Every structure is written in C-alpha cells, then in structure tokens.
Coordinates of C-alpha atoms in Angstrom, one line a residue:
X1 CA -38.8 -22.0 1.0
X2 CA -38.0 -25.6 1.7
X3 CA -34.4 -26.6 3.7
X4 CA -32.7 -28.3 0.2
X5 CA -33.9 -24.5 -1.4
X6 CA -32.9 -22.2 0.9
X7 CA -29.2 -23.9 1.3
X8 CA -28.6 -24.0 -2.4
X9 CA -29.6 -20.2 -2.7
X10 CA -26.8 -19.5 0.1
X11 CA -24.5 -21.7 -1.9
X12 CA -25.1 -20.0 -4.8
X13 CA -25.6 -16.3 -3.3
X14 CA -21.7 -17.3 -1.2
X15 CA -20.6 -18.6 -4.7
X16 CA -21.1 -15.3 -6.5
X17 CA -20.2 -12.7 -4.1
X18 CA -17.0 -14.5 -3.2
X19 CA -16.1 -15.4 -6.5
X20 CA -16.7 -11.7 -7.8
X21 CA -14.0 -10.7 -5.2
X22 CA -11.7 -13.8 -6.6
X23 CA -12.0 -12.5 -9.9
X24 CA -10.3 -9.3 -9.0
X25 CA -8.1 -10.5 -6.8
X26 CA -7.0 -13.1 -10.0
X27 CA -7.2 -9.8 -12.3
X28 CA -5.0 -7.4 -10.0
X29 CA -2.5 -10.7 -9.7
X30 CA -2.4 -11.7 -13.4
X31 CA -2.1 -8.3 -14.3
X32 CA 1.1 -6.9 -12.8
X33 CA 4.4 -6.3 -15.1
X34 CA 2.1 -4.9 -17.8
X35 CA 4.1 -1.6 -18.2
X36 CA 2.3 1.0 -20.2
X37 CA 4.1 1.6 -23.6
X38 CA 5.9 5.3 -24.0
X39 CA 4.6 7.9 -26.3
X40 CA 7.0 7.7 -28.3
X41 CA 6.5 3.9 -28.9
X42 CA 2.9 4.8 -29.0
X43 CA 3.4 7.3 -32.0
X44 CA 5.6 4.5 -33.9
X45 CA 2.8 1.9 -33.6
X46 CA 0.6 4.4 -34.7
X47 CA 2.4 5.1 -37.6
X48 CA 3.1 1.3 -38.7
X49 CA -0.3 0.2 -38.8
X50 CA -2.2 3.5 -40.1
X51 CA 1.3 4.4 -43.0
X52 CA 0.6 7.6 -44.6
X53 CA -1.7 8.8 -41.8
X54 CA -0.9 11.8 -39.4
X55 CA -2.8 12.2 -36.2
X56 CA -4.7 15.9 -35.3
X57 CA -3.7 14.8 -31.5
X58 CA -2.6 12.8 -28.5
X59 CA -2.9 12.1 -25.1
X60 CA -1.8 10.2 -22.3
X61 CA -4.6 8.7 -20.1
X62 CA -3.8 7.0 -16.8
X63 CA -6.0 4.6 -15.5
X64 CA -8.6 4.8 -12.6
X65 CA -10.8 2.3 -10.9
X66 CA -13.3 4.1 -8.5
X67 CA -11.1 6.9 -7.4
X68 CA -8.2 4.6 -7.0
X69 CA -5.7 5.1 -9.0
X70 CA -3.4 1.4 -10.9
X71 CA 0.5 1.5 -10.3
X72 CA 2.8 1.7 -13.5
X73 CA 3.1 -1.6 -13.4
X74 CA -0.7 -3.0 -12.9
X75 CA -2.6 -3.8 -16.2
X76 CA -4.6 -1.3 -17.8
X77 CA -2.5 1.7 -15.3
X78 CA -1.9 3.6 -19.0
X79 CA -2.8 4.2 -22.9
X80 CA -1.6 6.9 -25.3
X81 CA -4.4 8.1 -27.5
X82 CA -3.7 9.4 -31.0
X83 CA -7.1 11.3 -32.6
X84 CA -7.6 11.2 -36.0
X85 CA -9.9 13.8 -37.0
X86 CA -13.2 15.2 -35.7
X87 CA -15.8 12.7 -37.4
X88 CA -15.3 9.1 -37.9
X89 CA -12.9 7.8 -40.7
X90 CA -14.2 4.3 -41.6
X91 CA -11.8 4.0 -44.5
X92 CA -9.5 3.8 -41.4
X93 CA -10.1 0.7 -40.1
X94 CA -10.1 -1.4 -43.2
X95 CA -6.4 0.0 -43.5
X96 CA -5.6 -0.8 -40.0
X97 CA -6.6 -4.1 -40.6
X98 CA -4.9 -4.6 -43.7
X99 CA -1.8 -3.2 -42.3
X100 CA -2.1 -5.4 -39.3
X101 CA -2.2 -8.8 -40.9
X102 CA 0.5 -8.3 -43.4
X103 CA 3.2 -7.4 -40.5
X104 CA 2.0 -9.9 -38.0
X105 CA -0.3 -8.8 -35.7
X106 CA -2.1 -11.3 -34.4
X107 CA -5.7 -12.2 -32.4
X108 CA -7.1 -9.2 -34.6
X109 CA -11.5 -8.5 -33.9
X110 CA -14.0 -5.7 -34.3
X111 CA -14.5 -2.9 -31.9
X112 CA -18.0 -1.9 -31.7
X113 CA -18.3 1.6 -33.0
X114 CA -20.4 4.4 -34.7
X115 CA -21.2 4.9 -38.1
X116 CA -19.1 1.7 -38.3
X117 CA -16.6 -0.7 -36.5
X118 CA -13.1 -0.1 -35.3
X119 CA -10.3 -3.0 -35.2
X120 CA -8.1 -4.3 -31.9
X121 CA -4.7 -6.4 -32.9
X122 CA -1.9 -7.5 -30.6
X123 CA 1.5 -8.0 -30.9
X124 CA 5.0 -7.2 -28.8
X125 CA 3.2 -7.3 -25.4
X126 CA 0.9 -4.0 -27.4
X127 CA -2.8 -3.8 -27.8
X128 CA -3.5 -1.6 -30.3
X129 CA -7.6 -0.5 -30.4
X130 CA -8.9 1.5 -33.8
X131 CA -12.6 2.7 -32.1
X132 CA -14.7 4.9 -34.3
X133 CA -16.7 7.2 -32.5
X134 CA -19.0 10.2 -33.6
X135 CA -16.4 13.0 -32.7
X136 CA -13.5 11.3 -34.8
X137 CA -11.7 8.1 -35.1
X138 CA -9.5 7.3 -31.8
X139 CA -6.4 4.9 -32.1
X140 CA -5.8 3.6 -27.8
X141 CA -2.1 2.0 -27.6
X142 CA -2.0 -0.1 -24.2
X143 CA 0.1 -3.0 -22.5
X144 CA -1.2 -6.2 -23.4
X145 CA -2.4 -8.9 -20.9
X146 CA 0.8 -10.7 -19.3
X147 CA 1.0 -14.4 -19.9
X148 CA -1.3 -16.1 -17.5
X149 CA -3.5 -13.6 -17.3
X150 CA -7.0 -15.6 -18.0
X151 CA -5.4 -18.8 -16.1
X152 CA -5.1 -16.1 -12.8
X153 CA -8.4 -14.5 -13.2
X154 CA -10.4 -17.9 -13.9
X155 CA -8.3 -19.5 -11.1
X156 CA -9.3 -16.7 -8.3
X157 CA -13.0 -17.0 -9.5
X158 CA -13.1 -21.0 -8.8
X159 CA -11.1 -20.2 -5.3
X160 CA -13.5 -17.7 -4.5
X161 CA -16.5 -19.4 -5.4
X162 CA -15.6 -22.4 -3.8
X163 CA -14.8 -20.2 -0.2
X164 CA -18.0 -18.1 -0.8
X165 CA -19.3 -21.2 -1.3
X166 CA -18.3 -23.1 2.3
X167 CA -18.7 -19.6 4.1
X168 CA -22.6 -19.8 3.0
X169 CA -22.8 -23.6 3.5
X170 CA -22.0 -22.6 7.3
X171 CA -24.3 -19.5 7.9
X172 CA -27.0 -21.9 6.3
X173 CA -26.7 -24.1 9.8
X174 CA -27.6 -21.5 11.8
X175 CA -30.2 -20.9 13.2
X176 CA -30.7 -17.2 12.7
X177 CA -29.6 -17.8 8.6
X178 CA -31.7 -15.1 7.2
X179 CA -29.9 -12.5 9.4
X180 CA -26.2 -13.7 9.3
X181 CA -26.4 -14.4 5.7
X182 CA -27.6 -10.8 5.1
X183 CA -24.8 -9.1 7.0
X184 CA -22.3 -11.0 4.9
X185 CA -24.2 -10.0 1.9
X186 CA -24.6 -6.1 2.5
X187 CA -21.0 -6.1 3.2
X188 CA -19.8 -8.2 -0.4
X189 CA -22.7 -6.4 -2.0
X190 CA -21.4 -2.6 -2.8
X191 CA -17.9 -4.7 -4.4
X192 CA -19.4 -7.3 -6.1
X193 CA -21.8 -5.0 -7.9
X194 CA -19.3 -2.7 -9.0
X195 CA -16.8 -5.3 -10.2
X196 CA -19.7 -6.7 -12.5
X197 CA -20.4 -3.1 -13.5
X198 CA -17.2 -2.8 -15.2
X199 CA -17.3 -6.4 -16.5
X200 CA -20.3 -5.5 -18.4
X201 CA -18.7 -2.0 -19.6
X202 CA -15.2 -3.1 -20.4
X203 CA -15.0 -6.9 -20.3
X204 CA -11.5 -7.9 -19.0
X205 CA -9.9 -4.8 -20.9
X206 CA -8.8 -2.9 -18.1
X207 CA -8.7 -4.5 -14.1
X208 CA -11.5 -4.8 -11.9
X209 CA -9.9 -5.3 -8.7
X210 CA -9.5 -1.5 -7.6
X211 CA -13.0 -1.4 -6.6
X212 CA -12.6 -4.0 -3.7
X213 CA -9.6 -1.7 -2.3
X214 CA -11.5 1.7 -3.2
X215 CA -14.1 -0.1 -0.8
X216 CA -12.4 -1.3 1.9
X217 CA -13.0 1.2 4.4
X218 CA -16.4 0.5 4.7
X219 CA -15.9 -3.3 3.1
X220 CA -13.9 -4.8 6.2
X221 CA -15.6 -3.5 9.2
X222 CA -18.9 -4.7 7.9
X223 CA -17.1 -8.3 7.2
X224 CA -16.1 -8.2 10.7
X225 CA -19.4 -7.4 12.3
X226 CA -21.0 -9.9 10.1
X227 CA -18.2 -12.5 10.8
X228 CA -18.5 -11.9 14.6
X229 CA -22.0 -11.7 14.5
X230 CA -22.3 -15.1 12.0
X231 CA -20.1 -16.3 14.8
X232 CA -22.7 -15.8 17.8
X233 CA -25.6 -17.1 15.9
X234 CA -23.7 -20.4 15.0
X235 CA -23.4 -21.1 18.8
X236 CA -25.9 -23.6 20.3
X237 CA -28.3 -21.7 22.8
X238 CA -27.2 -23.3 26.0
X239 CA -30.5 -24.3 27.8
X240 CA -30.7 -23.4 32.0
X241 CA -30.2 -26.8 33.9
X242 CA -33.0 -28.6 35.4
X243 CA -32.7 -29.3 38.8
X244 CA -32.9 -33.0 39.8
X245 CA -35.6 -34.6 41.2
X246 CA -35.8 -34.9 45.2
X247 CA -35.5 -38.2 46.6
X248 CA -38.3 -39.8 48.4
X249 CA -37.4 -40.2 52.3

C-alpha cells in the first residue's frame, strides 16, 4: 500500500474509533435530566391514548448498558411497560394512532413489529412506543430526549472524529506505524464495536455511552501502553557519533 493510502486508512480508521467514543460521550451528555416518568403517569398515558382499553400487566424496567447500570437522571435509565394481552392486537395500533393525533401528540412513526406494526408519539417530555410482538401487544412509556440531544451527540461525533483523526495523522509519521496504530486500535476496538452494536439494535433510543465506562478497566491501561509506546516509536533513532577524522602530521 502506497504512503497517500496507508495515511488515509489511519485517518479514516482514527476517524471512526474516536468518533464512536464522541458519540457516546455526546449521548451520555445530551442525555441527562431525562427523568423516567412514574407509574402512575405511565398508567394515565396509557389510558389517554388506548380509552376504553385495560392492560393484563405492568412493569417497571430499569435500564442497563453492558452490566452498567444509567442514573435516574441519564436518558433511557427507565420505562413502565403496560401488556395488553398474550397475542398481538393490531386493532391497537390504529387506535393509538388515532388517539394520538386528535390530542396532540406529535412526531408520530411505525414501530416495526409482528403480525403487524406498532406506533411511537411524543409529547410532554413522554415517548410513548405501541410494539406488537407475537406474545401480546406491549405499550413502553419513557422520558423523551432532552432538548439538544441530536446537536450533543452529532457534536461529540465531529470532535471525536476530528481528534481520532489528528491522533492517527501522528502514528502515521512513525516509523513503526503498523505496530503503534494497532495498539491504539485493540484498545478503541472492544468500545467502538459495542457502541455500533447497540446503534444498529436500538438506534439512538436508549444511550450508548455505558459501554465505554463498562470498559474502562481494560480500555485505559491499553490507551496508555499504546500511548507510551506510540510515544517511543515517534522518537528519531539517534544514530552513534562518528569519530572525526585524524589530522595528517
């Protein structure tokens, strides 16, 4: 692989893995203040936007990132779940939407589901997700995304990118690349991979950045090494002096 080649893979390789890790960081930090709505809030919702309609059960589920568990306070951290039956109610969603846009709910879409598709709607600082499932019809009341949520995650990912980026742009001078790039890669890697993980499960409906801290025992002494190490191999090799010539008598 040519010079011009090589360097633009690092870019691009210090790009990703450093913008992955700016994403979270933007989701953890444009995701606090979103306070998980009470069950009893939960069960009003649920009974304004599905009138007429009584739930066979509820539950409270707390939210988890990689063993690590979100504060009260972080988005996604808690949902009350009200179950509606033990096969899928399609009839269920069409009154959910119908419900939803006569009272104001806004930024309504379809949920992917099976036999058919549920319905998400938003309102009050609430998102309210209709998800049709096999085993019965699930209605998932959640904090909505603070304001500036998408401007803090899209921001991180540009900082990120742009550090990954200059970080790559250096190891690509050395003369050892090959081996300082891959330190820095194996210890971005196990993050970077489960952050997209999620991304591709969930989208941006719950956070992402729990991984990186669920990680971090193993994440920041392989930065250092590879740091230290990316450090060494960026130093000239100093060459032994040659001794001068003897003058003629």
């Amino acid at each position: 692989m040519g010079g011009r080649a090589l360097r633009a893979a690092m870019l691009l390789l210090g790009a990703v893995l450093l913008g992955t890790a700016g994403l979270s960081a933007g989701a953890w930090y444009g995701g606090r203040g979103a306070t998980p709505p009470t069950p009893e809030r939960s069960t009003a919702v649920a009974e304004e936007l599905l009138p007429g309609t009584h739930a066979s059960g509820s539950m409270i589920v707390r939210g988890w990132r990689h063993g690590v568990g979100l504060a009260d306070d972080d988005y996604g951290s808690g949902r009350t779940e009200l179950h509606y039956g033990e096969s899928p109610d399609c009839a269920l969603t069409g009154l959910l939407r119908r419900t939803a846009e006569s009272r104001g709910w806004r930024d309504g879409r379809a949920v992917p589901g099976s036999p058919c598709d549920g319905w998400r709607v938003e309102r009050d600082g609430l998102l309210v997700t209709l998800a049709q499932h096999p085993t019965g019809t699930r209605l998932a009341v959640t904090a909505a995304p603070p304001a500036g949520f998408e401007a803090a995650v899209v921001g991180g990912t540009v900082l990120g990118a742009l550090a990954g980026a200059g970080l790559f742009l250096l190891l690509a001078r050395t003369r050892r690349q090959p081996l300082a790039a891959a330190l820095v890669t194996v210890g971005l890697l196990p993050g970077a991979q489960s952050t997209w993980f999620d991304l591709l499960t969930d989208g941006l409906a719950a956070p992402t950045w729990p991984a990186w801290r669920a990680l971090a025992p193993v994440l920041v002494p392989w930065l250092v090494i590879a740091l230290v190490t990316a450090a060494v191999l960026a130093r000239p090799a100093t060459r032994p002096a040659t001794p001068a010539p003897a003058e003629a008598p």
